[in-house]
mmCIF file of C-alpha atoms and ligand atoms in Angstrom:
data_model
loop_
_atom_site.group_PDB
_atom_site.id
_atom_site.type_symbol
_atom_site.label_atom_id
_atom_site.label_comp_id
_atom_site.label_asym_id
_atom_site.label_seq_id
_atom_site.Cartn_x
_atom_site.Cartn_y
_atom_site.Cartn_z
ATOM 1 C CA MET A 1 0.000 0.000 0.000
ATOM 2 C CA THR A 2 1.406 3.436 -0.964
ATOM 3 C CA ASP A 3 1.556 6.478 1.335
ATOM 4 C CA GLU A 4 -0.910 8.205 -0.976
ATOM 5 C CA GLN A 5 -3.489 5.425 -0.643
ATOM 6 C CA GLU A 6 -2.974 5.284 3.111
ATOM 7 C CA LYS A 7 -3.656 8.952 3.633
ATOM 8 C CA ASN A 8 -6.287 9.668 0.967
ATOM 9 C CA PRO A 9 -9.133 11.290 2.942
ATOM 10 C CA ALA A 10 -11.675 10.289 0.265
ATOM 11 C CA GLU A 11 -11.082 6.572 0.888
ATOM 12 C CA PRO A 12 -12.780 5.040 3.938
ATOM 13 C CA ILE A 13 -10.249 4.050 6.610
ATOM 14 C CA ARG A 14 -9.967 0.251 6.771
ATOM 15 C CA VAL A 15 -10.252 -0.671 10.454
ATOM 16 C CA GLY A 16 -9.693 -3.971 12.262
ATOM 17 C CA VAL A 17 -10.739 -4.535 15.870
ATOM 18 C CA LEU A 18 -8.873 -6.814 18.303
ATOM 19 C CA GLY A 19 -10.924 -7.947 21.285
ATOM 20 C CA ALA A 20 -13.973 -7.588 19.056
ATOM 21 C CA ARG A 21 -16.252 -9.749 21.215
ATOM 22 C CA GLY A 22 -15.372 -7.916 24.440
ATOM 23 C CA ARG A 23 -17.367 -5.104 26.090
ATOM 24 C CA MET A 24 -15.300 -2.332 24.503
ATOM 25 C CA GLY A 25 -14.437 -4.175 21.281
ATOM 26 C CA ALA A 26 -18.103 -4.802 20.473
ATOM 27 C CA GLU A 27 -18.906 -1.114 21.048
ATOM 28 C CA VAL A 28 -15.977 -0.093 18.813
ATOM 29 C CA CYS A 29 -17.206 -2.425 16.029
ATOM 30 C CA LYS A 30 -20.631 -0.719 16.186
ATOM 31 C CA ALA A 31 -19.099 2.774 16.155
ATOM 32 C CA VAL A 32 -16.717 2.018 13.258
ATOM 33 C CA ASP A 33 -19.506 0.355 11.308
ATOM 34 C CA ALA A 34 -21.675 3.459 11.770
ATOM 35 C CA ALA A 35 -18.908 5.924 10.791
ATOM 36 C CA ALA A 36 -19.290 7.064 7.169
ATOM 37 C CA ASP A 37 -15.520 7.464 6.719
ATOM 38 C CA MET A 38 -14.549 3.997 8.018
ATOM 39 C CA ASP A 39 -14.896 0.383 6.897
ATOM 40 C CA LEU A 40 -14.886 -2.371 9.513
ATOM 41 C CA VAL A 41 -12.748 -4.989 7.722
ATOM 42 C CA ALA A 42 -11.767 -7.398 10.515
ATOM 43 C CA MET A 43 -13.103 -8.477 13.900
ATOM 44 C CA VAL A 44 -10.605 -10.600 15.819
ATOM 45 C CA ASP A 45 -10.949 -12.116 19.274
ATOM 46 C CA GLN A 46 -9.182 -14.748 21.333
ATOM 47 C CA GLY A 47 -8.559 -17.895 19.272
ATOM 48 C CA ASP A 48 -8.991 -16.102 15.939
ATOM 49 C CA TRP A 49 -6.157 -15.801 13.427
ATOM 50 C CA LEU A 50 -4.503 -12.368 13.915
ATOM 51 C CA PHE A 51 -3.538 -12.340 10.225
ATOM 52 C CA ASN A 52 -7.260 -11.910 9.423
ATOM 53 C CA ALA A 53 -6.607 -8.207 10.068
ATOM 54 C CA SER A 54 -3.644 -7.902 7.682
ATOM 55 C CA ASP A 55 -5.265 -10.204 5.079
ATOM 56 C CA ALA A 56 -8.292 -7.882 5.136
ATOM 57 C CA GLY A 57 -6.032 -4.883 4.475
ATOM 58 C CA ALA A 58 -6.599 -3.123 7.813
ATOM 59 C CA GLU A 59 -4.769 0.222 7.894
ATOM 60 C CA VAL A 60 -5.672 0.856 11.522
ATOM 61 C CA VAL A 61 -6.165 -1.754 14.223
ATOM 62 C CA VAL A 62 -8.011 -0.874 17.426
ATOM 63 C CA ASP A 63 -6.998 -2.992 20.433
ATOM 64 C CA PHE A 64 -9.214 -3.466 23.473
ATOM 65 C CA THR A 65 -7.972 -6.831 24.742
ATOM 66 C CA THR A 66 -6.122 -7.565 27.983
ATOM 67 C CA PRO A 67 -2.836 -6.339 29.485
ATOM 68 C CA ASP A 68 -1.205 -9.783 29.057
ATOM 69 C CA VAL A 69 -1.717 -9.980 25.270
ATOM 70 C CA VAL A 70 -1.665 -6.351 24.156
ATOM 71 C CA MET A 71 2.136 -6.113 23.756
ATOM 72 C CA ASP A 72 2.248 -9.115 21.396
ATOM 73 C CA ASN A 73 -0.650 -7.667 19.393
ATOM 74 C CA LEU A 74 1.019 -4.287 19.153
ATOM 75 C CA HIS A 75 4.378 -5.765 18.151
ATOM 76 C CA TRP A 76 2.607 -7.712 15.408
ATOM 77 C CA CYS A 77 0.759 -4.596 14.137
ATOM 78 C CA ILE A 78 3.969 -2.562 13.983
ATOM 79 C CA ASP A 79 5.811 -5.401 12.202
ATOM 80 C CA GLN A 80 2.989 -5.559 9.662
ATOM 81 C CA GLY A 81 3.130 -1.776 9.146
ATOM 82 C CA ILE A 82 -0.406 -1.375 10.556
ATOM 83 C CA ASN A 83 -1.219 1.736 12.606
ATOM 84 C CA ALA A 84 -2.701 1.033 16.037
ATOM 85 C CA VAL A 85 -5.098 2.689 18.447
ATOM 86 C CA VAL A 86 -4.827 1.060 21.851
ATOM 87 C CA GLY A 87 -7.173 1.384 24.817
ATOM 88 C CA THR A 88 -6.031 -1.710 26.669
ATOM 89 C CA THR A 89 -4.488 -0.937 30.043
ATOM 90 C CA GLY A 90 -1.171 -2.013 31.564
ATOM 91 C CA PHE A 91 1.216 0.441 29.893
ATOM 92 C CA THR A 92 4.132 1.105 32.228
ATOM 93 C CA GLU A 93 6.963 3.450 31.183
ATOM 94 C CA GLN A 94 9.035 0.333 30.331
ATOM 95 C CA ARG A 95 6.308 -0.950 28.010
ATOM 96 C CA LEU A 96 6.041 2.436 26.296
ATOM 97 C CA GLU A 97 9.820 2.420 25.786
ATOM 98 C CA ARG A 98 9.603 -0.993 24.101
ATOM 99 C CA VAL A 99 6.883 0.280 21.773
ATOM 100 C CA ARG A 100 9.075 3.283 20.876
ATOM 101 C CA SER A 101 11.964 0.947 20.055
ATOM 102 C CA TRP A 102 9.756 -1.198 17.758
ATOM 103 C CA LEU A 103 8.547 1.969 16.029
ATOM 104 C CA GLU A 104 12.105 3.114 15.336
ATOM 105 C CA ARG A 105 12.345 0.232 12.865
ATOM 106 C CA LYS A 106 9.001 1.207 11.228
ATOM 107 C CA PRO A 107 9.168 4.999 11.047
ATOM 108 C CA GLY A 108 5.938 5.388 9.012
ATOM 109 C CA VAL A 109 3.720 3.613 11.548
ATOM 110 C CA GLY A 110 1.607 5.492 14.094
ATOM 111 C CA VAL A 111 0.449 4.212 17.490
ATOM 112 C CA VAL A 112 -1.932 6.021 19.825
ATOM 113 C CA ILE A 113 -2.198 4.593 23.342
ATOM 114 C CA ALA A 114 -4.727 6.267 25.622
ATOM 115 C CA PRO A 115 -5.558 5.235 29.183
ATOM 116 C CA ASN A 116 -9.012 6.726 28.700
ATOM 117 C CA PHE A 117 -10.794 7.735 25.476
ATOM 118 C CA GLY A 118 -13.585 9.626 27.249
ATOM 119 C CA ILE A 119 -13.263 13.325 26.438
ATOM 120 C CA GLY A 120 -14.502 14.202 29.932
ATOM 121 C CA ALA A 121 -11.961 11.852 31.481
ATOM 122 C CA VAL A 122 -9.130 13.463 29.501
ATOM 123 C CA LEU A 123 -10.246 16.866 30.775
ATOM 124 C CA MET A 124 -10.539 15.518 34.330
ATOM 125 C CA MET A 125 -6.893 14.396 34.146
ATOM 126 C CA GLN A 126 -5.810 17.763 32.730
ATOM 127 C CA PHE A 127 -7.718 19.661 35.451
ATOM 128 C CA ALA A 128 -6.232 17.413 38.147
ATOM 129 C CA ALA A 129 -2.697 18.009 36.847
ATOM 130 C CA ARG A 130 -3.370 21.741 36.877
ATOM 131 C CA ALA A 131 -4.786 21.756 40.417
ATOM 132 C CA ALA A 132 -2.072 19.514 41.871
ATOM 133 C CA ARG A 133 0.490 22.179 42.746
ATOM 134 C CA HIS A 134 -2.019 24.155 44.847
ATOM 135 C CA PHE A 135 -2.962 21.425 47.369
ATOM 136 C CA GLU A 136 -0.829 19.654 49.953
ATOM 137 C CA SER A 137 -3.131 16.603 50.039
ATOM 138 C CA VAL A 138 -4.402 14.482 47.176
ATOM 139 C CA GLU A 139 -6.000 11.049 46.855
ATOM 140 C CA ILE A 140 -7.639 9.278 43.902
ATOM 141 C CA ILE A 141 -10.753 7.123 44.192
ATOM 142 C CA GLU A 142 -11.592 5.108 41.082
ATOM 143 C CA GLN A 143 -14.785 3.035 40.776
ATOM 144 C CA HIS A 144 -15.465 0.359 38.156
ATOM 145 C CA HIS A 145 -17.657 -2.589 37.217
ATOM 146 C CA PRO A 146 -16.646 -5.821 39.017
ATOM 147 C CA ARG A 147 -15.558 -7.639 35.823
ATOM 148 C CA LYS A 148 -12.551 -5.361 35.441
ATOM 149 C CA LEU A 149 -9.319 -7.396 35.612
ATOM 150 C CA ASP A 150 -6.823 -4.729 36.703
ATOM 151 C CA ALA A 151 -6.620 -2.467 39.756
ATOM 152 C CA PRO A 152 -6.032 0.350 40.030
ATOM 153 C CA SER A 153 -7.351 1.467 36.651
ATOM 154 C CA GLY A 154 -5.082 2.733 33.884
ATOM 155 C CA THR A 155 -6.768 6.114 34.208
ATOM 156 C CA ALA A 156 -6.028 6.326 37.935
ATOM 157 C CA THR A 157 -2.410 5.273 37.391
ATOM 158 C CA HIS A 158 -1.961 7.872 34.655
ATOM 159 C CA THR A 159 -3.626 10.563 36.776
ATOM 160 C CA ALA A 160 -1.340 9.724 39.704
ATOM 161 C CA ARG A 161 1.713 10.072 37.441
ATOM 162 C CA LEU A 162 0.556 13.482 36.170
ATOM 163 C CA ILE A 163 -0.151 14.697 39.704
ATOM 164 C CA ALA A 164 3.194 13.392 40.973
ATOM 165 C CA GLU A 165 5.053 15.260 38.203
ATOM 166 C CA ALA A 166 3.208 18.495 39.034
ATOM 167 C CA ARG A 167 3.935 18.092 42.759
ATOM 168 C CA VAL A 168 7.636 17.532 42.142
ATOM 169 C CA ALA A 169 7.767 20.601 39.866
ATOM 170 C CA ALA A 170 6.061 22.642 42.608
ATOM 171 C CA GLY A 171 8.439 21.356 45.297
ATOM 172 C CA LEU A 172 5.658 19.584 47.222
ATOM 173 C CA GLY A 173 6.605 16.596 49.374
ATOM 174 C CA PRO A 174 4.341 13.676 50.310
ATOM 175 C CA SER A 175 0.729 14.383 51.323
ATOM 176 C CA PRO A 176 0.505 14.644 55.133
ATOM 177 C CA ASP A 177 -0.574 11.367 56.749
ATOM 178 C CA ALA A 178 -0.068 10.392 60.399
ATOM 179 C CA THR A 179 -1.252 6.769 59.946
ATOM 180 C CA LYS A 180 0.852 4.451 62.121
ATOM 181 C CA ASP A 181 -1.411 1.492 62.580
ATOM 182 C CA GLU A 182 -2.915 0.237 59.319
ATOM 183 C CA VAL A 183 -4.871 -2.807 58.234
ATOM 184 C CA PRO A 184 -3.037 -3.643 54.968
ATOM 185 C CA GLY A 185 -4.758 -1.911 52.070
ATOM 186 C CA ALA A 186 -6.799 0.484 54.201
ATOM 187 C CA ARG A 187 -4.889 3.464 52.822
ATOM 188 C CA GLY A 188 -5.024 2.215 49.237
ATOM 189 C CA ALA A 189 -2.134 1.645 46.842
ATOM 190 C CA GLU A 190 0.656 4.149 46.420
ATOM 191 C CA ILE A 191 1.313 5.132 42.801
ATOM 192 C CA ASP A 192 4.212 7.566 42.429
ATOM 193 C CA GLY A 193 3.531 8.728 45.998
ATOM 194 C CA VAL A 194 -0.211 9.300 45.404
ATOM 195 C CA ARG A 195 -2.765 7.154 47.282
ATOM 196 C CA VAL A 196 -5.195 5.389 44.937
ATOM 197 C CA HIS A 197 -8.325 3.551 46.108
ATOM 198 C CA ALA A 198 -10.097 1.097 43.772
ATOM 199 C CA VAL A 199 -13.798 0.293 44.247
ATOM 200 C CA ARG A 200 -15.563 -2.506 42.322
ATOM 201 C CA ALA A 201 -19.363 -2.758 42.323
ATOM 202 C CA THR A 202 -22.136 -4.053 40.098
ATOM 203 C CA GLY A 203 -23.945 -1.175 38.413
ATOM 204 C CA LEU A 204 -20.820 0.924 37.933
ATOM 205 C CA VAL A 205 -19.132 1.458 34.556
ATOM 206 C CA ALA A 206 -16.073 3.753 34.965
ATOM 207 C CA HIS A 207 -15.806 6.620 37.452
ATOM 208 C CA GLN A 208 -13.032 8.591 39.123
ATOM 209 C CA GLU A 209 -12.713 11.263 41.776
ATOM 210 C CA VAL A 210 -9.569 13.217 42.519
ATOM 211 C CA LEU A 211 -9.778 14.739 45.994
ATOM 212 C CA PHE A 212 -7.474 17.639 46.801
ATOM 213 C CA GLY A 213 -7.135 19.284 50.208
ATOM 214 C CA THR A 214 -5.426 22.241 51.771
ATOM 215 C CA THR A 215 -6.096 24.368 54.839
ATOM 216 C CA GLY A 216 -9.830 25.017 55.164
ATOM 217 C CA GLU A 217 -10.878 23.723 51.740
ATOM 218 C CA THR A 218 -11.095 20.706 49.460
ATOM 219 C CA LEU A 219 -11.548 20.396 45.718
ATOM 220 C CA THR A 220 -13.124 17.306 44.144
ATOM 221 C CA ILE A 221 -12.772 16.680 40.414
ATOM 222 C CA ARG A 222 -15.057 13.875 39.287
ATOM 223 C CA HIS A 223 -15.751 12.133 36.017
ATOM 224 C CA ASP A 224 -18.377 9.446 35.285
ATOM 225 C CA SER A 225 -18.736 7.177 32.260
ATOM 226 C CA TYR A 226 -22.238 5.703 32.510
ATOM 227 C CA ASP A 227 -22.067 3.956 29.131
ATOM 228 C CA ARG A 228 -19.215 2.636 26.961
ATOM 229 C CA ALA A 229 -20.573 4.836 24.168
ATOM 230 C CA SER A 230 -18.790 7.647 26.037
ATOM 231 C CA PHE A 231 -15.417 6.324 24.823
ATOM 232 C CA MET A 232 -16.357 6.175 21.141
ATOM 233 C CA PRO A 233 -15.828 9.814 20.026
ATOM 234 C CA GLY A 234 -12.274 9.583 21.398
ATOM 235 C CA VAL A 235 -11.624 6.212 19.739
ATOM 236 C CA LEU A 236 -12.874 7.457 16.346
ATOM 237 C CA LEU A 237 -10.835 10.657 16.728
ATOM 238 C CA ALA A 238 -7.713 8.548 17.256
ATOM 239 C CA VAL A 239 -8.519 6.246 14.313
ATOM 240 C CA ARG A 240 -8.833 9.311 12.059
ATOM 241 C CA ALA A 241 -5.600 10.853 13.351
ATOM 242 C CA VAL A 242 -3.222 7.921 13.779
ATOM 243 C CA ARG A 243 -2.245 7.441 10.106
ATOM 244 C CA ASN A 244 -0.887 10.991 10.070
ATOM 245 C CA ARG A 245 0.950 10.702 13.408
ATOM 246 C CA PRO A 246 3.948 8.412 12.912
ATOM 247 C CA GLY A 247 5.584 7.303 16.155
ATOM 248 C CA LEU A 248 4.009 6.954 19.574
ATOM 249 C CA THR A 249 1.323 9.275 20.933
ATOM 250 C CA VAL A 250 0.344 8.707 24.563
ATOM 251 C CA GLY A 251 -3.023 10.102 25.628
ATOM 252 C CA LEU A 252 -5.641 11.971 23.637
ATOM 253 C CA ASP A 253 -4.505 15.433 24.733
ATOM 254 C CA ALA A 254 -2.453 16.188 21.610
ATOM 255 C CA LEU A 255 -5.311 15.048 19.358
ATOM 256 C CA LEU A 256 -7.899 17.207 21.135
ATOM 257 C CA ASP A 257 -5.705 20.287 20.839
HETATM 258 N N1 LIG B 1 -8.774 3.401 27.198
HETATM 259 C C1 LIG B 1 -10.089 3.390 27.458
HETATM 260 O O1 LIG B 1 -10.795 4.399 27.244
HETATM 261 C C2 LIG B 1 -10.722 2.146 27.977
HETATM 262 C C3 LIG B 1 -9.935 1.067 28.239
HETATM 263 N N2 LIG B 1 -10.490 -0.105 28.651
HETATM 264 C C4 LIG B 1 -9.572 -1.209 28.776
HETATM 265 O O2 LIG B 1 -9.747 -2.057 27.630
HETATM 266 C C5 LIG B 1 -9.462 -3.404 27.968
HETATM 267 C C6 LIG B 1 -10.649 -4.275 27.590
HETATM 268 O O3 LIG B 1 -11.763 -3.952 28.408
HETATM 269 P P1 LIG B 1 -13.160 -4.699 28.233
HETATM 270 O O4 LIG B 1 -13.638 -4.587 26.836
HETATM 271 O O5 LIG B 1 -14.017 -4.233 29.341
HETATM 272 O O6 LIG B 1 -12.711 -6.218 28.508
HETATM 273 P P2 LIG B 1 -13.387 -7.557 27.980
HETATM 274 O O7 LIG B 1 -12.853 -8.650 28.847
HETATM 275 O O8 LIG B 1 -14.852 -7.390 27.843
HETATM 276 O O9 LIG B 1 -12.785 -7.724 26.492
HETATM 277 C C7 LIG B 1 -11.507 -8.169 26.177
HETATM 278 C C8 LIG B 1 -11.625 -9.025 24.947
HETATM 279 O O10 LIG B 1 -10.328 -9.335 24.449
HETATM 280 C C9 LIG B 1 -10.374 -10.670 23.999
HETATM 281 N N3 LIG B 1 -9.019 -11.203 23.855
HETATM 282 C C10 LIG B 1 -8.232 -11.757 24.814
HETATM 283 N N4 LIG B 1 -7.070 -12.140 24.274
HETATM 284 C C11 LIG B 1 -7.113 -11.803 22.959
HETATM 285 C C12 LIG B 1 -6.193 -11.921 21.877
HETATM 286 N N5 LIG B 1 -4.975 -12.490 22.048
HETATM 287 N N6 LIG B 1 -6.562 -11.458 20.666
HETATM 288 C C13 LIG B 1 -7.765 -10.902 20.482
HETATM 289 N N7 LIG B 1 -8.675 -10.757 21.463
HETATM 290 C C14 LIG B 1 -8.350 -11.204 22.696
HETATM 291 C C15 LIG B 1 -11.228 -11.400 25.022
HETATM 292 O O11 LIG B 1 -11.697 -12.639 24.542
HETATM 293 C C16 LIG B 1 -12.341 -10.369 25.206
HETATM 294 O O12 LIG B 1 -13.388 -10.560 24.271
HETATM 295 C C17 LIG B 1 -9.116 -3.396 29.460
HETATM 296 O O13 LIG B 1 -7.717 -3.294 29.620
HETATM 297 C C18 LIG B 1 -9.791 -2.117 29.966
HETATM 298 O O14 LIG B 1 -9.207 -1.598 31.107
HETATM 299 C C19 LIG B 1 -11.829 -0.237 28.853
HETATM 300 C C20 LIG B 1 -12.659 0.828 28.657
HETATM 301 C C21 LIG B 1 -12.180 2.123 28.193
HETATM 302 O O1 LIG B 2 -11.904 -1.525 32.317
HETATM 303 C C1 LIG B 2 -12.604 -0.492 32.140
HETATM 304 O O2 LIG B 2 -13.831 -0.536 32.122
HETATM 305 C C2 LIG B 2 -11.929 0.788 31.939
HETATM 306 N N1 LIG B 2 -10.642 0.786 31.805
HETATM 307 C C3 LIG B 2 -9.824 1.921 31.619
HETATM 308 C C4 LIG B 2 -8.947 2.145 32.823
HETATM 309 O O3 LIG B 2 -8.481 1.158 33.420
HETATM 310 O O4 LIG B 2 -8.682 3.295 33.170
HETATM 311 C C5 LIG B 2 -10.607 3.160 31.216
HETATM 312 C C6 LIG B 2 -11.921 3.286 31.919
HETATM 313 O O5 LIG B 2 -11.674 3.606 33.243
HETATM 314 C C7 LIG B 2 -12.739 2.017 31.789
#
């Protein structure tokens, strides 16, 4: 496939979905199918032949699978010269570095990895990063459906990293906490020095609160996804953008701007 064909805006974007029978994958298949500028050319799930996506001529693959398989999928996409939009969680800095090294050998390929494709969630993370330097205390409470495999969520981990960076830049030390006697887990997990609490309950989809505190006041920044449809505008935005963004893009922020 030539560069011209790949980037011709008049041609529908040929999209393959990995994890197509999952909660997110099924929603992505519906959204791609309904988008006038996209063709859904491959739906792949566990046990299916991954080469279905390349045989079908997918230019962009969307991955919503599981943290234990996503790196193999992504390596395969990059090797095949297929652009990738990834929502699957589990991306540590080491994993991102490996993806960058694979991309060095395929300089035309674009990969967008976003911990959360909800526009409101992206803004919530931006607002939290902005607020972080003004408050001595901060904790994150994320709430999800009970079938979620990972805890804390990718969104909470990413938010904690952003807050930690802002606190370091502002010269803030650890949040004050006199706890001496703790039942293990009572104070949550510590991600880059930020306490993160993960709640799992039937009826929830994906929710997060960032609670800031300083003398005499608190600030709560909250985002709620009540339906997986909330992630679709962000996913489609990334599918449209990724062919023209060679290399690795982490988060939706650059695409929204
Ligand atoms: N970035 C974002 O905005 C969002 C990210 N997520 C993340 O997306 C991932 C998937 O979430 P859900 O759809 O709720 O999970 P799910 O369990 O419903 O779906 C995962 C699907 O991947 C399939 N799968 C497993 N191994 C595979 C392989 N080797 N090849 C192809 N398919 C394979 C499974 O059979 C399953 O159908 C999770 O990591 C979750 O945290 C979920 C919602 C939003
Ligand atoms: O598993 C989910 O459902 C979600 N996963 C992502 C995460 O771990 O942050 C995004 C969103 O919270 C929904």
